[in-house]
Short mmCIF file of C-alpha atoms and ligand atoms in Angstrom, two decimals:
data_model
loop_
_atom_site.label_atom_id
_atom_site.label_comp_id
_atom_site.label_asym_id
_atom_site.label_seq_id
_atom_site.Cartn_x
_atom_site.Cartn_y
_atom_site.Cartn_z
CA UNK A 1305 94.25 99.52 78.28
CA UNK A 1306 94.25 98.48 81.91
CA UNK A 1307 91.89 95.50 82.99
CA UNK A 1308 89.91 95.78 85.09
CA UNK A 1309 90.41 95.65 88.93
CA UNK A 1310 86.97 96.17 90.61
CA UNK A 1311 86.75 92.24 90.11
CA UNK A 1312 89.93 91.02 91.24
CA UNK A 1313 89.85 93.29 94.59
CA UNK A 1314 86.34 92.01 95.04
CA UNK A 1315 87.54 88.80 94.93
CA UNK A 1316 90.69 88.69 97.02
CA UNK A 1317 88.49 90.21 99.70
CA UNK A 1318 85.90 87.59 99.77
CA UNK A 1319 89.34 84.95 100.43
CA UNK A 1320 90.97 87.25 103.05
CA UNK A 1321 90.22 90.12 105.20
CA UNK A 1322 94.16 91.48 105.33
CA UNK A 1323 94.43 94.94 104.62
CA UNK A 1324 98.17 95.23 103.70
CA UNK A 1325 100.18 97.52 104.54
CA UNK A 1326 102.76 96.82 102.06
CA UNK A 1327 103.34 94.82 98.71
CA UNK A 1328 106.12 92.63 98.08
CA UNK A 1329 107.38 91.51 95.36
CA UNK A 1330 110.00 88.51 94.72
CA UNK A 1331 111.99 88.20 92.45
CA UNK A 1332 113.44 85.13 90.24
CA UNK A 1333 115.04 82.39 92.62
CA UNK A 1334 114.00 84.61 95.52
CA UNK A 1335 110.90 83.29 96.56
CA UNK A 1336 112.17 81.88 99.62
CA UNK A 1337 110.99 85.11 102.01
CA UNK A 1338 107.39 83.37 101.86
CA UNK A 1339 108.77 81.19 104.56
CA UNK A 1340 109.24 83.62 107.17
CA UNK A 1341 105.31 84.43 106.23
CA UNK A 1342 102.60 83.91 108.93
CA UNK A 1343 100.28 82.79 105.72
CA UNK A 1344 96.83 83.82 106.11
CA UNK A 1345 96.02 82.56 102.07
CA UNK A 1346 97.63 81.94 99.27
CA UNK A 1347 95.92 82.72 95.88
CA UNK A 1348 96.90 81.28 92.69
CA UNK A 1349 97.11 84.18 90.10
CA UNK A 1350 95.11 81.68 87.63
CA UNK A 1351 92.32 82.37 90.18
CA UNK A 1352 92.15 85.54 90.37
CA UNK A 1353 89.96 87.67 87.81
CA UNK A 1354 91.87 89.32 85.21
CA UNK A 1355 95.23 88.55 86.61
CA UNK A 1356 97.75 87.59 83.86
CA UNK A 1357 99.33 83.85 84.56
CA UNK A 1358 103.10 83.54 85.43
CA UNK A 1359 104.71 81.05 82.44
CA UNK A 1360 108.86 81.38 84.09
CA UNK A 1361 110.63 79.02 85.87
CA UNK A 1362 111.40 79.44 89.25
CA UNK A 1363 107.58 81.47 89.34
CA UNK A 1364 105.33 79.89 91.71
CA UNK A 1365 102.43 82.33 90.58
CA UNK A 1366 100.53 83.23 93.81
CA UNK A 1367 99.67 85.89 95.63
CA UNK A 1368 100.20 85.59 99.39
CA UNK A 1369 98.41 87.23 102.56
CA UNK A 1370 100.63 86.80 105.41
CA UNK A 1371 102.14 89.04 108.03
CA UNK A 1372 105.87 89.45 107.84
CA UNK A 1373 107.38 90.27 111.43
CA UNK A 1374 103.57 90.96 112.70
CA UNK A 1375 102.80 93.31 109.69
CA UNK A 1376 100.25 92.38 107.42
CA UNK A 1377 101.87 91.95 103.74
CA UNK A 1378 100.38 91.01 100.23
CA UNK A 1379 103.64 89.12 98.61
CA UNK A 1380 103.76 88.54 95.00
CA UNK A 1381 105.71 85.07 94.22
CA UNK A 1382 106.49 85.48 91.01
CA UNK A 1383 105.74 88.36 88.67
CA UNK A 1384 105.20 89.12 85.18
CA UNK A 1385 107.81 89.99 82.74
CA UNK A 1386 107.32 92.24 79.58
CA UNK A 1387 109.40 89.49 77.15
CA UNK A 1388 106.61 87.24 78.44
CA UNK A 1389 104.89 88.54 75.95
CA UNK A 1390 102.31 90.09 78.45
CA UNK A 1391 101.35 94.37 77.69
CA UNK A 1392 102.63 96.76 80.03
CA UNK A 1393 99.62 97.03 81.76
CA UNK A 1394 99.55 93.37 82.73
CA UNK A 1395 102.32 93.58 83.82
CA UNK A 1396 101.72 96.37 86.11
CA UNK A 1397 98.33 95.37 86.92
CA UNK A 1398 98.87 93.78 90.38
CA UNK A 1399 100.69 97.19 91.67
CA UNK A 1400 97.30 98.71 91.37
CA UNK A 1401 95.87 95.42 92.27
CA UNK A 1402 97.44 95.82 96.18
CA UNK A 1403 97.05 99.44 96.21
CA UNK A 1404 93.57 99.55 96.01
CA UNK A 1405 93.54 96.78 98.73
CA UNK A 1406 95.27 99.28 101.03
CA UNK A 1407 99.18 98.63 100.64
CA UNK A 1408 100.65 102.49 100.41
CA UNK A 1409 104.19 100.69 100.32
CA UNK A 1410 106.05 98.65 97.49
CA UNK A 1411 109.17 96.42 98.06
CA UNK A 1412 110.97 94.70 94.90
CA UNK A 1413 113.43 92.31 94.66
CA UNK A 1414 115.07 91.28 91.56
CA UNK A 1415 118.07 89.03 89.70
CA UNK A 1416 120.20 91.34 87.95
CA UNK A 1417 123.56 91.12 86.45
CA UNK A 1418 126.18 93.73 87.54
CA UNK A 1419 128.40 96.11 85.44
CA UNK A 1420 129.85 97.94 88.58
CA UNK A 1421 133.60 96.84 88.90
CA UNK A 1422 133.17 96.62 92.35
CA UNK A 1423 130.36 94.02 92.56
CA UNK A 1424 131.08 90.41 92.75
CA UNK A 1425 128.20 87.72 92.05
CA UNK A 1426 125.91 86.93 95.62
CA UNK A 1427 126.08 90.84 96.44
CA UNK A 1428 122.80 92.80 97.26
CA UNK A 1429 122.71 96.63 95.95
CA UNK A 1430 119.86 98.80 97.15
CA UNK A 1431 118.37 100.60 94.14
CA UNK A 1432 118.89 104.32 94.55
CA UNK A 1433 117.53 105.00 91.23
CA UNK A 1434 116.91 103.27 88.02
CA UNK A 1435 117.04 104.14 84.30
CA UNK A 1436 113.42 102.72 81.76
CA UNK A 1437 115.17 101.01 78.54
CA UNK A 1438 112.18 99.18 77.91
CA UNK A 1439 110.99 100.73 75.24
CA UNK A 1440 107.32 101.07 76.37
CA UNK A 1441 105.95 102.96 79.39
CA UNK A 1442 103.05 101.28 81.74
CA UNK A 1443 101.74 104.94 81.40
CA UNK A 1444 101.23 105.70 78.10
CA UNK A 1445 97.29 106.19 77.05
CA UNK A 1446 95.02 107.70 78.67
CA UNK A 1447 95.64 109.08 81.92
CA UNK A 1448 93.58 108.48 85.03
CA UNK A 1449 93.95 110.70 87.10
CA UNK A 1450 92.59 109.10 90.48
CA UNK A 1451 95.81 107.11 90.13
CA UNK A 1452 97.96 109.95 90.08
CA UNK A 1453 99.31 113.07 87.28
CA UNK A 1454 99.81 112.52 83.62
CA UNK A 1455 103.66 113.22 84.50
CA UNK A 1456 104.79 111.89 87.31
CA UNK A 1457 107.45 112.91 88.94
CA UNK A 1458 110.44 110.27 88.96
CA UNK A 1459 112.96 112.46 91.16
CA UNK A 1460 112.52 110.64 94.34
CA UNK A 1461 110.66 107.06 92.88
CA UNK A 1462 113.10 105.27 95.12
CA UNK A 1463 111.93 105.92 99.74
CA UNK A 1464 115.59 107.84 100.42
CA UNK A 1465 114.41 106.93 104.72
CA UNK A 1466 113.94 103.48 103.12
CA UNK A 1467 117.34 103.01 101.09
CA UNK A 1468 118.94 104.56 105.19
CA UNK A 1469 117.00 102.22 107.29
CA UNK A 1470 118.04 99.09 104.91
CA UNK A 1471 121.83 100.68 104.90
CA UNK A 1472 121.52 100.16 108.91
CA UNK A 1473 119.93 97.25 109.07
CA UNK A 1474 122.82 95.15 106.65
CA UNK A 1475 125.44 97.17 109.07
CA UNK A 1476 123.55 96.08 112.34
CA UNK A 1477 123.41 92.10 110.43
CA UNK A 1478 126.92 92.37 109.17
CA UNK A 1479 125.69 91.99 105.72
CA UNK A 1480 127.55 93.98 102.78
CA UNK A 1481 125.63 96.10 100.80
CA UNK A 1482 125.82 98.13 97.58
CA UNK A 1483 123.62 101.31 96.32
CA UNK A 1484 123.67 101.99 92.71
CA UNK A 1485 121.52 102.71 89.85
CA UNK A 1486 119.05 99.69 88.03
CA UNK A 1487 118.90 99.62 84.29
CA UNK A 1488 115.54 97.80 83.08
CA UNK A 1489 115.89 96.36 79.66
CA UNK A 1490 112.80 94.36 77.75
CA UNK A 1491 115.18 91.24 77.49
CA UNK A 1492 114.62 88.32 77.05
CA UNK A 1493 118.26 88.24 75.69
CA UNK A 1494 120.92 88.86 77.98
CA UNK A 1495 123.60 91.24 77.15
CA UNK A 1496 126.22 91.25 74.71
CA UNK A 1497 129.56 92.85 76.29
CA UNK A 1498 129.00 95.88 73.79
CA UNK A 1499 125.49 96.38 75.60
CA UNK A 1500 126.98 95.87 79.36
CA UNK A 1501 129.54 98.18 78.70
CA UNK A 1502 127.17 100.77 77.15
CA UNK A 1503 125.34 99.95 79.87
CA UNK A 1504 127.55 101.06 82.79
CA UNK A 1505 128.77 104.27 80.70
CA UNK A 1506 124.80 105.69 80.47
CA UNK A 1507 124.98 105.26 84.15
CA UNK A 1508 123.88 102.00 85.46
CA UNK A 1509 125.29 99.67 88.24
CA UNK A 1510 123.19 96.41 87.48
CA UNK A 1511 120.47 95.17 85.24
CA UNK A 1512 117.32 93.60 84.72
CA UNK A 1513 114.46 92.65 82.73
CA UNK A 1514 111.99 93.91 85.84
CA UNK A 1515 110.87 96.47 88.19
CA UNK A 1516 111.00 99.58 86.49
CA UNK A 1517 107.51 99.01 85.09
CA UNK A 1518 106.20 98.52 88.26
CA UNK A 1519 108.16 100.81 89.81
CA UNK A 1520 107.21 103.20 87.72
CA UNK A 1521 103.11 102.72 88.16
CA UNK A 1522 103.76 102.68 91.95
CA UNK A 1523 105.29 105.80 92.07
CA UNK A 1524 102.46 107.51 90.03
CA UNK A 1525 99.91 105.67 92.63
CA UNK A 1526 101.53 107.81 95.31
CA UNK A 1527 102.97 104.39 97.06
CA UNK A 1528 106.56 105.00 98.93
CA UNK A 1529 109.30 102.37 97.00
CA UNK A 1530 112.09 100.24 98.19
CA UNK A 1531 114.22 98.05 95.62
CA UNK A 1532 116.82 95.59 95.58
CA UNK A 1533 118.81 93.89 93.34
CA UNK A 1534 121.07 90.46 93.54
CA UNK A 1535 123.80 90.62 91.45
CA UNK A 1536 123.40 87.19 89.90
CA UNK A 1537 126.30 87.53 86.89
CA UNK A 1538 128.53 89.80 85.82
CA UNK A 1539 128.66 92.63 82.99
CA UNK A 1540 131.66 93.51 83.41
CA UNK A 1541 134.49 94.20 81.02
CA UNK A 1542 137.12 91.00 80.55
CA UNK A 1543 134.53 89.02 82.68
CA UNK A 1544 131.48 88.70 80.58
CA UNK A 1545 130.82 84.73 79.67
CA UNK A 1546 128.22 82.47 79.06
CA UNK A 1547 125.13 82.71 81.64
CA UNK A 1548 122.00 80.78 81.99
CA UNK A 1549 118.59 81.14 83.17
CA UNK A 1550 119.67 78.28 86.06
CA UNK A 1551 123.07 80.50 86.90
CA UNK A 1552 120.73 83.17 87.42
CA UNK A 1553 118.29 81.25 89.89
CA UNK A 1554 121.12 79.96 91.74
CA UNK A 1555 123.15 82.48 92.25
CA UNK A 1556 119.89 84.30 93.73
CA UNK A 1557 119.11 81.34 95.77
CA UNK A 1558 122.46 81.73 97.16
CA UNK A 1559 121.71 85.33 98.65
CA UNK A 1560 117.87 84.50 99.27
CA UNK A 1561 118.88 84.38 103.21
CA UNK A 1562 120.54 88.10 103.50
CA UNK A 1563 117.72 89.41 101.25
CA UNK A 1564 114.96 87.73 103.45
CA UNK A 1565 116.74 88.91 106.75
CA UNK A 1566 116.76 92.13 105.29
CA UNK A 1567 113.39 92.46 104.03
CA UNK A 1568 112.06 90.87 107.59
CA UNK A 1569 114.04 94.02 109.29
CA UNK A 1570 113.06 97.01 106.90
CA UNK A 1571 109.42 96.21 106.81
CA UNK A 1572 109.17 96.42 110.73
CA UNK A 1573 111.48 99.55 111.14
CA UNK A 1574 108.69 101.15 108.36
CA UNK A 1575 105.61 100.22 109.54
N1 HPA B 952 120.95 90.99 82.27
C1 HPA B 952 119.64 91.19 82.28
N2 HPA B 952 118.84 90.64 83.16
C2 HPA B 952 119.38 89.87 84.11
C3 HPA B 952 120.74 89.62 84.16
C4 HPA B 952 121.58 90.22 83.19
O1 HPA B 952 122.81 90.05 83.16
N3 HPA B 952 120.97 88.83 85.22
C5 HPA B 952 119.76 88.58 85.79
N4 HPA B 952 118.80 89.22 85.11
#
């Protein structure tokens, strides 16, 4: 069952009066793009009614109201993970959360490990498409259909004029780019090399214990998607060793700066 929202929207609009026109969502060790914010407020989740609480490292657990290059933006920093234990729902919750305060656009960013033989650790890949492994849908239940159909359709869940303005944009800042296809897993276990190489043959360039969910309850609220991924490790046959959670964080530390330059770019060019 979903929580309920009329609370939390009627009490993020008694702290701000930012409509957004986009939410943004950062992912682990990627937090950084709140710096580039003109911050209007910044609400701790623990505030906010009904709003599951962030327990990761690295997960600041606010939501911000800012404007990002002069557009007004609701930025999550920090989101909720499924092996946190939280329901799908929770999880997805805040998706609905900043569509019902006006945001019509989503933009994800995520840590995910690459099985693409062509990606090296610090890249960026633009999700093109992604494939659910978790093994629960934010969906399932009842369906309500003010949000959007009992089946959605999933052929175009990822803004094609989105995925071409970002492809110009890294060009135009000299920043290399990859497009591929984002497996979400439940985690919280990292891959064995069986799984990465299964992995890569069902079809998948990275992955990541995020995104799809929300992704996923976006699309069926009718808002217009953009992903990306860091590749923060590697699945990748021969080169599959140890990894940690702090690997992870800095690796995406390390490409915070072309993600935020990015991110600054694509949300003028589509607003
Ligand atoms: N697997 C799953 N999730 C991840 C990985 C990975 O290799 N890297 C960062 N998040």
């Amino acid at each position: 069952m979903w929580p309920s929202f009329d609370e939390a929207v009627a009490f993020i609009q008694s702290k701000t009066q930012i409509r957004p026109a986009a939410g943004i969502i950062l992912g682990s060790g990627l937090g950084g793009l709140v710096h580039e914010l003109d911050v209007e407020v910044s609400i701790p989740y623990a505030d906010i009614p009904n709003f599951p609480v962030s327990t990761v490292q690295g997960h600041k657990g606010k939501l911000i109201f800012g404007y990002l290059s002069k557009v007004p933006v609701v930025v999550m920093q920090g989101r909720f993970h499924y092996y946190e234990g939280y329901t799908m729902q929770q999880v997805c919750f805040p998706i609905r959360v900043m569509k019902l305060l006006g945001a019509d656009k989503l933009l994800v960013s995520n840590a995910a490990g690459g099985m693409n033989p062509n990606f090296q650790v610090g890249d960026l890949m633009l999700i093109r498409d992604h494939i659910n492994l978790f093994p629960e849908n934010p969906l399932r239940g009842p369906n309500d259909s003010s949000w959007g159909p009992r089946f959605p359709d999933m052929s175009h869940a990822y803004n094609k004029q989105f995925i071409e303005y970002a492809e110009n944009i890294a060009q135009s800042l000299s920043i290399p780019i990859h497009k591929g296809v984002y497996a979400g897993v439940p985690g919280p276990c990292f891959e064995t090399p069986a799984e990465y190489r299964y992995l890569r043959i069902i079809g998948a360039d990275a992955v990541g214990m995020s995104t799809v969910p929300e992704i996923i309850t976006a699309v069926h609220a009718g808002m217009q998607c953009f992903g990306i991924s860091v590749i923060t490790d590697l699945g990748i046959e021969g080169q599959v060793h140890r990894i940690t959670h702090e690997e992870v964080m800095e690796a995406a530390h390390r490409a915070e700066k072309k993600m935020t330059a990015l991110f600054r770019a694509l949300i003028q060019k589509i607003s």
